[in-house]
Coordinates of C-alpha atoms in Angstrom, one line a residue:
X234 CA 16.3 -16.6 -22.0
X235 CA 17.7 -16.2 -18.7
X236 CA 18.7 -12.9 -17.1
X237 CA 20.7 -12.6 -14.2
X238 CA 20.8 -10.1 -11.3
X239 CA 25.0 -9.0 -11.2
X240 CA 26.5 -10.1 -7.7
X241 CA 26.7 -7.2 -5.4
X242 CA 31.0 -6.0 -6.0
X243 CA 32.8 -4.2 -3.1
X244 CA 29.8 -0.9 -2.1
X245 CA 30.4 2.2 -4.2
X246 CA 29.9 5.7 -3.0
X247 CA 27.1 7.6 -4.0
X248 CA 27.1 9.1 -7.5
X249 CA 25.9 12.7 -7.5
X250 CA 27.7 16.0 -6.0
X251 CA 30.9 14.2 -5.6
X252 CA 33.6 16.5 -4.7
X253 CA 31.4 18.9 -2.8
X254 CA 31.8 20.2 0.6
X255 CA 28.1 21.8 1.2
X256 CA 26.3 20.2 4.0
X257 CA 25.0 16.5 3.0
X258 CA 21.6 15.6 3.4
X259 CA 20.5 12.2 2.5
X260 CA 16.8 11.2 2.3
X261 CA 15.1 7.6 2.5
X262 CA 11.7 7.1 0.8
X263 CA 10.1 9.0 -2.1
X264 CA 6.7 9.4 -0.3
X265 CA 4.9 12.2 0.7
X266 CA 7.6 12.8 3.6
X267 CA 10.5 12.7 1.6
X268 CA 9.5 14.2 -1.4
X269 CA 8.0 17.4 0.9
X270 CA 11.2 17.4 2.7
X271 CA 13.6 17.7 -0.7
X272 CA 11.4 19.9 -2.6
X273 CA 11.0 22.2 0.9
X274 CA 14.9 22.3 0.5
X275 CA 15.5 23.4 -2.7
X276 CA 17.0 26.9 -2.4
X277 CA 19.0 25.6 0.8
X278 CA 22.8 25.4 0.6
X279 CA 22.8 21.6 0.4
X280 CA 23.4 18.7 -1.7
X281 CA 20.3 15.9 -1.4
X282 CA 20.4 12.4 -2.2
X283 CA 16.9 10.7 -2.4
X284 CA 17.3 7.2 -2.0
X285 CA 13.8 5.1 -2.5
X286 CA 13.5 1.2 -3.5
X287 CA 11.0 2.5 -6.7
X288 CA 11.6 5.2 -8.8
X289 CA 8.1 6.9 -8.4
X290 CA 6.4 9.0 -5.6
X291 CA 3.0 7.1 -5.0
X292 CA 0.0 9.0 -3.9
X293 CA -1.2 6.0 -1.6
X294 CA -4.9 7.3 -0.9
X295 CA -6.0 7.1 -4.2
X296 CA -4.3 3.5 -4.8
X297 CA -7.7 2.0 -4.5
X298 CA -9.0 3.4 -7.8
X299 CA -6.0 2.3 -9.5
X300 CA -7.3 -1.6 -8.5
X301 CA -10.7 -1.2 -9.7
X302 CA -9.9 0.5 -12.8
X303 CA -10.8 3.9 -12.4
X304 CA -7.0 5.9 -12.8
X305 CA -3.8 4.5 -14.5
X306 CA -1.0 4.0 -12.3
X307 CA 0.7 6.7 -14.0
X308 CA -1.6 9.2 -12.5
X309 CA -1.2 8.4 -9.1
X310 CA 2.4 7.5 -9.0
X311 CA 4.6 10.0 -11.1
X312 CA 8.0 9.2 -11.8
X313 CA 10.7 10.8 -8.8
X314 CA 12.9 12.0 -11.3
X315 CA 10.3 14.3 -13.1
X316 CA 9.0 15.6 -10.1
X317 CA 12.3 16.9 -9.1
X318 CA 13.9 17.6 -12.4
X319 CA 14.1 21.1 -12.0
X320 CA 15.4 21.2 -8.6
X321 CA 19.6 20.9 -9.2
X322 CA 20.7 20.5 -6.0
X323 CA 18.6 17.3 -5.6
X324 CA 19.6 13.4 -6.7
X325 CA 17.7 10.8 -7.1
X326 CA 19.6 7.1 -6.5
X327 CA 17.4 3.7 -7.3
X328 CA 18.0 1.4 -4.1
X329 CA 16.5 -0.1 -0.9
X330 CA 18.4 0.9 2.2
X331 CA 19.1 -2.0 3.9
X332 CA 21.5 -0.4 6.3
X333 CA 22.6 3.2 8.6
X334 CA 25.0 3.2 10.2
X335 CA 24.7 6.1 12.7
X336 CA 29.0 6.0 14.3
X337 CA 30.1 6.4 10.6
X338 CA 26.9 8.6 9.2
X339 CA 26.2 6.1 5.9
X340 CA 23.8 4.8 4.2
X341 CA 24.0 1.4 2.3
X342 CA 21.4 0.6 -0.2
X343 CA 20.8 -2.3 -2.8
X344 CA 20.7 -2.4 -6.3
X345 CA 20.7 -5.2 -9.2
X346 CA 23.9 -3.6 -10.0
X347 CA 25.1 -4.0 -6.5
X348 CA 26.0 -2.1 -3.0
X349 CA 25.8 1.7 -2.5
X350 CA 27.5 3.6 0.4
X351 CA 25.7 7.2 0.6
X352 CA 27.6 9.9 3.8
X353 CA 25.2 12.1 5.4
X354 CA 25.9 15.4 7.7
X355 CA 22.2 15.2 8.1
X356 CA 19.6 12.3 7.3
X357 CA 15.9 12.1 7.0
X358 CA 14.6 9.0 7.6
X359 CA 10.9 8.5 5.2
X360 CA 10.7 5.2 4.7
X361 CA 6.9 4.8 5.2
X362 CA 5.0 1.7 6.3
X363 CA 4.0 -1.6 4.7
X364 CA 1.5 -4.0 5.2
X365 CA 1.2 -6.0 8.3
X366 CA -0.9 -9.4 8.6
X367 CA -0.3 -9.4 12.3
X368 CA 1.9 -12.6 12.6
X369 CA 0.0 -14.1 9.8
X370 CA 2.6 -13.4 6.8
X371 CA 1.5 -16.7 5.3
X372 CA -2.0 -14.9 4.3
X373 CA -0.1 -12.6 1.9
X374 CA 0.1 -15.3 -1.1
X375 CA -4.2 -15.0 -1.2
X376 CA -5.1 -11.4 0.0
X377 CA -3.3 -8.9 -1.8
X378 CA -2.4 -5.9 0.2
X379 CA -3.5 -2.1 -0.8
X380 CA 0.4 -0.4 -0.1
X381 CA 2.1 -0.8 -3.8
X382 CA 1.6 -0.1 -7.2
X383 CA 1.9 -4.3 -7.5
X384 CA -0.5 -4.6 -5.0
X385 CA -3.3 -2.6 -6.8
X386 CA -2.6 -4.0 -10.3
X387 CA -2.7 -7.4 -8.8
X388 CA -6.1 -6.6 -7.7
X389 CA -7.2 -5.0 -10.5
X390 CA -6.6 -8.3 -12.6
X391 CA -7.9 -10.4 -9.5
X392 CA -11.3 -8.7 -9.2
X393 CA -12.0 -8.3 -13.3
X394 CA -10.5 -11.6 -13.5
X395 CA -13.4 -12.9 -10.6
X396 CA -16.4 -11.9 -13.1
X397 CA -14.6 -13.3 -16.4
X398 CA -14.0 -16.7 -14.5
X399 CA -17.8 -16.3 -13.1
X400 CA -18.9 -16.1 -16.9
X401 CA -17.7 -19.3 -17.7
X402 CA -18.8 -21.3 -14.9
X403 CA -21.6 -24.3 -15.2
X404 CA -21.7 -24.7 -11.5
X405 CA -23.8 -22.1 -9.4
X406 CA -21.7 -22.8 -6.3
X407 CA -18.5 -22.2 -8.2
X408 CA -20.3 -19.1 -9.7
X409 CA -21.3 -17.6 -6.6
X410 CA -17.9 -17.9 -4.6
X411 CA -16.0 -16.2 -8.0
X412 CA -19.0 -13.9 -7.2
X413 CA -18.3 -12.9 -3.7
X414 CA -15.9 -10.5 -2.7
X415 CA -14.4 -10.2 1.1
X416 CA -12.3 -7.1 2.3
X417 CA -10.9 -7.4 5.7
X418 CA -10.5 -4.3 7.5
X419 CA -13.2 -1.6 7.9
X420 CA -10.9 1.5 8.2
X421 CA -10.7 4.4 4.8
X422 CA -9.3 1.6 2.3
X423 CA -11.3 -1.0 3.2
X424 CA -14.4 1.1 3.2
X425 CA -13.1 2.7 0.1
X426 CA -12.3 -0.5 -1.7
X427 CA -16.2 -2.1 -0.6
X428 CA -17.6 1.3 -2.1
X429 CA -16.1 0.5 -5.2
X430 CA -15.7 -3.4 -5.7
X431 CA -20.0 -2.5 -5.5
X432 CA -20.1 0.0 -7.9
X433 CA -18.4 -2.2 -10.4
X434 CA -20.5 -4.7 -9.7
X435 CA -23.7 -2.8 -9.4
X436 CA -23.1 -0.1 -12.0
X437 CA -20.3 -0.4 -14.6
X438 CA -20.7 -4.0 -15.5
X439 CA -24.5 -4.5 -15.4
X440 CA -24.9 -4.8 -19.3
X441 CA -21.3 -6.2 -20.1
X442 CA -22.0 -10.3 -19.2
X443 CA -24.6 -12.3 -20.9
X444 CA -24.8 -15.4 -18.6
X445 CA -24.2 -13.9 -15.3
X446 CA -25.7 -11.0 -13.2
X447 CA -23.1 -9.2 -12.1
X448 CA -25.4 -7.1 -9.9
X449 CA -26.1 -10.1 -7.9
X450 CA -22.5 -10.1 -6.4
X451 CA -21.7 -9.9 -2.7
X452 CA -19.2 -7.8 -1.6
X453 CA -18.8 -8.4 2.5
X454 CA -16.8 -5.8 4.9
X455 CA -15.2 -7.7 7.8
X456 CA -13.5 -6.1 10.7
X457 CA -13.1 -7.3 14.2
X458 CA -13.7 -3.5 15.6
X459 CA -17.2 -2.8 16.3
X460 CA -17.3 0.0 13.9
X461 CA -17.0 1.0 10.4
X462 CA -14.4 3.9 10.6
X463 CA -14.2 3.9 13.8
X464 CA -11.6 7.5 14.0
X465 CA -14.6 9.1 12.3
X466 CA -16.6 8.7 15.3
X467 CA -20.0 7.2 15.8
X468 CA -22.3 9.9 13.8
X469 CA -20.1 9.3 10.8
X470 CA -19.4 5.8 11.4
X471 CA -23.2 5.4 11.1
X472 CA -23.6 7.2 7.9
X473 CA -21.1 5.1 6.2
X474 CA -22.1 1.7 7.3
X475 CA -25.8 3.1 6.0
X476 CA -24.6 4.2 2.6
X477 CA -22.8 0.9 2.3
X478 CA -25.8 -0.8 2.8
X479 CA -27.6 1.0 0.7
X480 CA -25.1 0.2 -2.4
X481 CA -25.0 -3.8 -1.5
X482 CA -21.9 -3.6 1.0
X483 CA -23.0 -6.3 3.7
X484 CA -21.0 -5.2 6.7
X485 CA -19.7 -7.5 9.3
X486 CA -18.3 -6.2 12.2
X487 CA -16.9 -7.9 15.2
X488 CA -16.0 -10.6 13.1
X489 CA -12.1 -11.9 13.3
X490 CA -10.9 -13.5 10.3
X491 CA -8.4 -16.6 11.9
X492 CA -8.1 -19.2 8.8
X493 CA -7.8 -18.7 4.6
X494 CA -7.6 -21.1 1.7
X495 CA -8.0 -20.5 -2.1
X496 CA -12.0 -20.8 -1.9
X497 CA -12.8 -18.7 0.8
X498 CA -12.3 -17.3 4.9
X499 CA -12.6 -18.8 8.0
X500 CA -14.3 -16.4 10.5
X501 CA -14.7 -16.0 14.4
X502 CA -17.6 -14.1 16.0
X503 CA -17.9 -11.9 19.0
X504 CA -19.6 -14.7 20.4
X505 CA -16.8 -17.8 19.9
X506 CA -18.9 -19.4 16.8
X507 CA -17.0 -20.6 13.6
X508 CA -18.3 -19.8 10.7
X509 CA -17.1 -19.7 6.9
X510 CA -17.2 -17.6 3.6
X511 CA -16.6 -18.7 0.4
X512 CA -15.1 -16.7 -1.9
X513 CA -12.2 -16.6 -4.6
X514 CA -11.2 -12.6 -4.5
X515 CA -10.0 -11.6 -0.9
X516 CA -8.7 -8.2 -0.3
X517 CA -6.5 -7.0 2.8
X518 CA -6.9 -3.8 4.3
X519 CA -5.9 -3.9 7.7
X520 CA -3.3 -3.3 9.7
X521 CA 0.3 -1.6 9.4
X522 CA 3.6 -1.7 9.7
X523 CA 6.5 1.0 9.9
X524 CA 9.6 0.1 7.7
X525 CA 12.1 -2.5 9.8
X526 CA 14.4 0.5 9.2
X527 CA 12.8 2.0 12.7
X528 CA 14.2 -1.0 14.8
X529 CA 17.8 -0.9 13.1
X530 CA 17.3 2.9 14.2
X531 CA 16.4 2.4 17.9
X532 CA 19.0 -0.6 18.3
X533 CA 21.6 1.8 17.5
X534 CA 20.6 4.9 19.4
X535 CA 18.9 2.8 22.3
X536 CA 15.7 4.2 21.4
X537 CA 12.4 2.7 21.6
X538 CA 9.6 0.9 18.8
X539 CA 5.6 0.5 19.5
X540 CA 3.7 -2.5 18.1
X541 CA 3.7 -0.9 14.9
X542 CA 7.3 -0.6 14.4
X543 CA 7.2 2.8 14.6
X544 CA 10.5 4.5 16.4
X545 CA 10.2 6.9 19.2
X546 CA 11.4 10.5 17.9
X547 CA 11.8 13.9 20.1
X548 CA 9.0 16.4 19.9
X549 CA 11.6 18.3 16.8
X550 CA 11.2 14.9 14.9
X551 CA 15.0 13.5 16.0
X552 CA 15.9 10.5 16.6
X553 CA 16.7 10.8 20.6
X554 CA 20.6 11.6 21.1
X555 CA 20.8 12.1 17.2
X556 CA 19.9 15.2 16.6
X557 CA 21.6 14.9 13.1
X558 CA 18.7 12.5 12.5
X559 CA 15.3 13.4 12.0
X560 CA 12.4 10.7 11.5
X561 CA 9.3 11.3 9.6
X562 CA 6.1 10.2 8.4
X563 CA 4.6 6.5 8.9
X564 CA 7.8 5.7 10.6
X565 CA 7.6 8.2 13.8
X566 CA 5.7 7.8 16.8
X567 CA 5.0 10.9 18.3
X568 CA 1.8 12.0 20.5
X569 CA -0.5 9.0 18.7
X570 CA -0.4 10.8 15.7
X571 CA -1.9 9.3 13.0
X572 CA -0.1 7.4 10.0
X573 CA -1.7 9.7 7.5
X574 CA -0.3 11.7 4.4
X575 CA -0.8 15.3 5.9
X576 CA 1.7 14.1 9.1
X577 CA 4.3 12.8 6.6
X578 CA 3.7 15.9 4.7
X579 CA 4.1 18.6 7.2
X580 CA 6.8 16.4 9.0
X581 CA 9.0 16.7 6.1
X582 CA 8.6 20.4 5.8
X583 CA 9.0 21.1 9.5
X584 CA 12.8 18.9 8.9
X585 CA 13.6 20.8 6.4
X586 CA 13.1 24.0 8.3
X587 CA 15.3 22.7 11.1
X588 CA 18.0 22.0 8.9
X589 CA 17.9 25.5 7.1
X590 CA 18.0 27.3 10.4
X591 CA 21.0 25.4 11.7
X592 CA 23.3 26.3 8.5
X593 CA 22.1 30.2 9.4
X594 CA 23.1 29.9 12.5
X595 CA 19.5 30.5 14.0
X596 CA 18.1 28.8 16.9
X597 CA 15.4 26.0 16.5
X598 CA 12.1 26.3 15.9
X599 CA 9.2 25.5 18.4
X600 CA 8.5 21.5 19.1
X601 CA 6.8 19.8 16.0
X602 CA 2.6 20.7 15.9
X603 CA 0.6 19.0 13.4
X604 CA -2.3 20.6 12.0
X605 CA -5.3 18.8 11.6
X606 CA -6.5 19.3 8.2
X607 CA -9.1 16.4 8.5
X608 CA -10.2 13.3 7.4
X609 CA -12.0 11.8 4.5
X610 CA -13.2 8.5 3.0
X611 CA -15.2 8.4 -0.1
X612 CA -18.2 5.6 0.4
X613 CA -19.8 5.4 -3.6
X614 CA -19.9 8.1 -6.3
X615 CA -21.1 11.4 -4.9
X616 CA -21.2 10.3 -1.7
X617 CA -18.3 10.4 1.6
X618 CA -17.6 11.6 5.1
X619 CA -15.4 14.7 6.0
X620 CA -14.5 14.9 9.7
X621 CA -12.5 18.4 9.9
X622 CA -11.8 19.6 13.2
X623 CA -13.8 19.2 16.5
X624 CA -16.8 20.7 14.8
X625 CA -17.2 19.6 11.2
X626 CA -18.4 16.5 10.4
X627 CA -20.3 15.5 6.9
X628 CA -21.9 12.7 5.4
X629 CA -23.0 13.3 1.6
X630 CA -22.3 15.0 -1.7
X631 CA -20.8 17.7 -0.3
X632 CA -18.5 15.6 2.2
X633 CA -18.0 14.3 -1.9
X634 CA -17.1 17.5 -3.5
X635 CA -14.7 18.7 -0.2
X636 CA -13.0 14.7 -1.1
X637 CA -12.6 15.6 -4.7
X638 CA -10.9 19.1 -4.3
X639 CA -8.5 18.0 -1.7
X640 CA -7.6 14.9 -3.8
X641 CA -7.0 16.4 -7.0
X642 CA -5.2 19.7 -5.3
X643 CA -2.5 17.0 -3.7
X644 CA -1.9 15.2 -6.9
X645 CA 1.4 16.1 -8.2
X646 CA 1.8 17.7 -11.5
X647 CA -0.5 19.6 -13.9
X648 CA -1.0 16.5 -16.4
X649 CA -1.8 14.3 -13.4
X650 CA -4.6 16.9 -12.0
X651 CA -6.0 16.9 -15.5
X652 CA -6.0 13.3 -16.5
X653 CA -7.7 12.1 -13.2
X654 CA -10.4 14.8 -13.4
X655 CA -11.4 13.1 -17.2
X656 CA -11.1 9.6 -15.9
X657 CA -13.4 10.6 -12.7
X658 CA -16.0 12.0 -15.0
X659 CA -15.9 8.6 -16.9
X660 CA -16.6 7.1 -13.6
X661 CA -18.5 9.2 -12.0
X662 CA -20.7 10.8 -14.1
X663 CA -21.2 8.0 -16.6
X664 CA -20.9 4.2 -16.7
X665 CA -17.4 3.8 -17.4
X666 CA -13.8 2.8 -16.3
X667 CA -11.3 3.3 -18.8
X668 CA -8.5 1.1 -16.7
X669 CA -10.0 -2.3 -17.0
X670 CA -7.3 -4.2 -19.4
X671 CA -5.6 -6.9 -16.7
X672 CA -3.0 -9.8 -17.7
X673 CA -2.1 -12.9 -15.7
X674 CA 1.5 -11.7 -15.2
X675 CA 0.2 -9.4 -12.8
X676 CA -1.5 -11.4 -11.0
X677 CA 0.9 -14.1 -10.9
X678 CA 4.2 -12.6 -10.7
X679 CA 4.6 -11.3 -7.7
X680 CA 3.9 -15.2 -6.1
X681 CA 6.1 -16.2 -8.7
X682 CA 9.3 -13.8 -8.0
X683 CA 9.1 -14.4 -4.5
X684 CA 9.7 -18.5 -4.9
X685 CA 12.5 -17.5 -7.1
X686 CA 14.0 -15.0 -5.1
X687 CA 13.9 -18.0 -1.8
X688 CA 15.5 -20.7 -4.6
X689 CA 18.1 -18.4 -4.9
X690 CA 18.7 -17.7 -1.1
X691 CA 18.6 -21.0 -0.7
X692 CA 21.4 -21.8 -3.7
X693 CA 23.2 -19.0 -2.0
X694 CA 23.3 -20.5 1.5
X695 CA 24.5 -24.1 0.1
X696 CA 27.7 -22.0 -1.6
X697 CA 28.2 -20.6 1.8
X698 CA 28.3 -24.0 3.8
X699 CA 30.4 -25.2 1.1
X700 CA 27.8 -27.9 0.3
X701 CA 28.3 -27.2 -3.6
X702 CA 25.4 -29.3 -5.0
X703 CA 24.9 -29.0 -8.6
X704 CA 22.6 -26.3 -9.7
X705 CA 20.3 -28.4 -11.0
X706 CA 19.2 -30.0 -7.5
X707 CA 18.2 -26.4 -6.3
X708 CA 17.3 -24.3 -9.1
X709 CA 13.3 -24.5 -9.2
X710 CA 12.1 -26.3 -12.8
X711 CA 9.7 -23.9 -14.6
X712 CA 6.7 -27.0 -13.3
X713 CA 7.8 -26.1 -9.4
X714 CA 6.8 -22.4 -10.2
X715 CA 3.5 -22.7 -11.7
X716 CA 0.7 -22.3 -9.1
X717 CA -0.8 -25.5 -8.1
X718 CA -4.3 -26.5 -6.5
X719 CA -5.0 -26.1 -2.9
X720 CA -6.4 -29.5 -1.8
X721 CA -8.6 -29.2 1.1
X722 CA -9.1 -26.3 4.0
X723 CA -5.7 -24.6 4.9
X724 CA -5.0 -25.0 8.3
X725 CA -6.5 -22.2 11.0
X726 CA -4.3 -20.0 13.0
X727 CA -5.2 -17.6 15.6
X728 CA -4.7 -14.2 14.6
X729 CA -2.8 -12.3 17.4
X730 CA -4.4 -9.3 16.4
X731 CA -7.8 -8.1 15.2
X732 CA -7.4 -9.2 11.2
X733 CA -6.4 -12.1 9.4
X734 CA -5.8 -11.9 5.4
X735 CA -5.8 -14.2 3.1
X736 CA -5.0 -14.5 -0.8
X737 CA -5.4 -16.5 -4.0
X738 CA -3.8 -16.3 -7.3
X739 CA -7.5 -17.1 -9.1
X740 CA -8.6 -14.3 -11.9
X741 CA -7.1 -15.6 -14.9
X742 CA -5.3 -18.1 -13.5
X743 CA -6.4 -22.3 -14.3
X744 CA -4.8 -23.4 -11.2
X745 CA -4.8 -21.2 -8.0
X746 CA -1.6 -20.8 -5.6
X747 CA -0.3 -23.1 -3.1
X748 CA -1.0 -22.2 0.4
X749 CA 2.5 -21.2 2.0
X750 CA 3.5 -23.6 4.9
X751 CA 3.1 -21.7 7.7
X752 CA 6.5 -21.4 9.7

């Protein structure tokens, strides 16, 4: 059976508080910057529209234990809706913004059931940050990215998927590369995601295989910094890379990754020698990049982007000349502040405080001042580094404990607090992970909907130049969308930048991905 997507019809104007002439305030993004900016106006004298391309608010720091089974996606990602269900003056809209237009003060978003056209008096602009492979966007089809709720179950089934596959091979060399794990980047995912690929591997499946040791698994860090957590400075950057010795993390710094194929990663050293790894599961968690959003921004308003994408806002969070406009989160560049949850977070609140005091009539409040509540990365169970201030910094259990309150104090909802508690006692305290079921659609569909969705582009750009070829001459058959073997090394490519990626569509798979052509 086939379903089809509606064609997009002439835009439609926003459902939701039609009619009304309070002030209009239109949000973009359902993360922690637009969801503290619409809750932080809910007794103000407006009518909000939260526009965001998924219908849940995703607590990105914890998306990690989603892909190695420890919490449900459900408890880090609640739906939008129920988070706001009891605040009236708010709506949420399904859509992905593709366009603002700052003359006429609308937003157009994208549905399956077409175009939207949302007006604004006032519009915060959350749209957060997605992965970047530094030039290398070809690496995304083999190393899955840590910034969805796709990413991580793809992952999930990916690195439960490695040790299945692992059981059933005859070959040890075969074994050992469905045995090795790689995670580029050595920043709080990557660290994160070594600590707990190794306590899988280590700990929770020690007993569960009968012809493979599962303890016997390498897990290898790679960054081309010199330091693990490097923001952390050096005495905590030390203590990390010690503890992830100690729990079989083999950490490899100064190391650039500038090739990937289906079995493994082609690396650079410090000192200009080529080396390899073999490996089937690859993970990338380095480098970002602010929502293309931030460019259309700065085109309009002659404003300015760094290398991150990130648009150049006014120390009150507006976009320069704009001050209808304000810009938060991921997607601001302000002072070098960090792209970190507790920016977005009091960003959001600080824009909604703005707004409030212009309806009343009162004058602005001070320039935008983030407080530093620290950071954290969790290395294994009971173990992490805190760095709070200029003063604080811990390496240990109770770096741990400090981790754990924080976490479960930002999760939203009282069910989601409760549930992830349980699960971590599961994880923590005993052996086990209660998130470990996996399916190939998960790790294949994402490849899979994105050769689709380029057939279809493609059959949409023959209509345009009036070439009309038959469907049947573009439409992929169902054999040109199964994954098909990689024969030999991929081609190498310099990465411009310090990381290089790489994927594969392996656990559970019989026949891994294609390498994309590089463009």
């Amino acid at each position: 059976m086939t379903v089809e997507t509606p064609a997009p019809g002439p835009a439609a104007p926003a459902p939701g508080n039609r009619g009304s002439s309070r002030h209009k305030v239109v949000v973009i993004g359902s993360g922690f910057g637009g969801l503290w900016a619409t809750e932080a106006l809910s007794k103000a004298p407006v009518d909000i529209v939260m526009i965001s391309g998924t219908s849940h608010h995703l607590f990105q720091p914890l998306l990690y234990q989603v892909a190695t089974g420890v919490l449900s996606e459900g408890e880090v990602a609640p739906a939008t809706r129920e988070v706001l269900k009891k605040q009236r003056n708010a709506t949420v809209l399904l859509g992905r913004v593709t366009d603002i237009d700052i003359a006429a003060k609308t937003v157009t978003s994208v549905s399956p059931l077409g175009t939207t056209v949302t007006p604004y008096d006032t519009l915060i602009v959350a749209a957060g940050a997605g992965q970047s492979y530094f030039g290398n966007d070809q690496f995304s089809e083999f190393a899955p990215g840590m910034k969805s709720i796709d990413d991580a179950l793809e992952l999930r089934g990916r690195i439960f998927g490695c040790f299945e596959l692992a059981e059933l091979c005859s070959d040890p060399q075969e074994r050992e590369e469905w045995l090795t794990f790689v995670v580029v980047g050595a920043g709080p995912t990557g660290v994160e995601m070594a600590g707990q690929i190794s306590e899988l591997a280590h700990r929770t499946l020690r007993r569960d295989f009968r012809r493979i040791d599962t303890t016997k698994a390498k897990i290898i860090l790679l960054d081309a910094a010199p330091a693990v957590l490097g923001a952390f400075g050096d005495k905590l950057s030390a203590a990390a890379r010690e503890q992830l010795g100690k729990i079989g993390v083999d950490v490899e710094l100064n190391a650039k990754v500038v090739g990937v194929d289906n079995t493994g990663v082609d690396i650079v050293d410090s000192d200009g020698n080529e080396r390899r790894i073999r490996c089937r599961c690859k993970v990338w968690a380095a480098g970002v990049s602010a929502s293309p959003l931030g460019k259309q921004l700065a085109e309009q308003s002659g404003g300015e982007v760094d290398r991150a994408g990130r648009v150049q806002v006014n120390e009150d969070l507006t976009l320069p000349g704009h001050p209808e406009i304000f810009v938060v989160g991921d997607m601001m560049a302000l002072n070098n502040l960090p792209g970190v949850a507790q920016v977005a977070m009091q960003g959001g609140k600080y824009a909604a405080g703005q707004i409030v005091r212009r309806l009343r009539g009162e004058p602005p409040a001070p320039p935008f001042k983030y407080f530093d509540k620290g950071s954290m990365a969790t290395i294994s169970r009971f173990h992490a580094v805190a760095s709070i201030g200029t003063k604080i910094r811990m390496a240990g259990f109770f770096a741990w404990i400090m981790w754990l309150v924080v976490h479960v104090m930002y999760l939203v909802g009282f069910k989601n607090r409760f549930t992830t508690v349980i699960h971590w006692a599961v994880s923590f305290i005993f052996r086990g992970r209660s998130q470990r079921t996996t399916t190939r659609q998960q790790i294949v569909a994402r490849t899979l909907m994105a050769r689709l969705s380029a057939a279809e582009e493609a059959l949409k750009d023959a209509d345009q130049q009036e070439l009309s070829p038959e469907p049947s001459e573009l439409r992929p058959e169902p054999s040109e969308l199964r994954p098909e073997p990689v024969e030999g090394r991929a081609s190498k490519r310099r990465a411009p930048n310090s990381q290089t990626g790489d994927r594969t569509d392996q656990p559970g798979d019989t026949a891994p991905v294609k390498q994309a052509p590089e463009s």
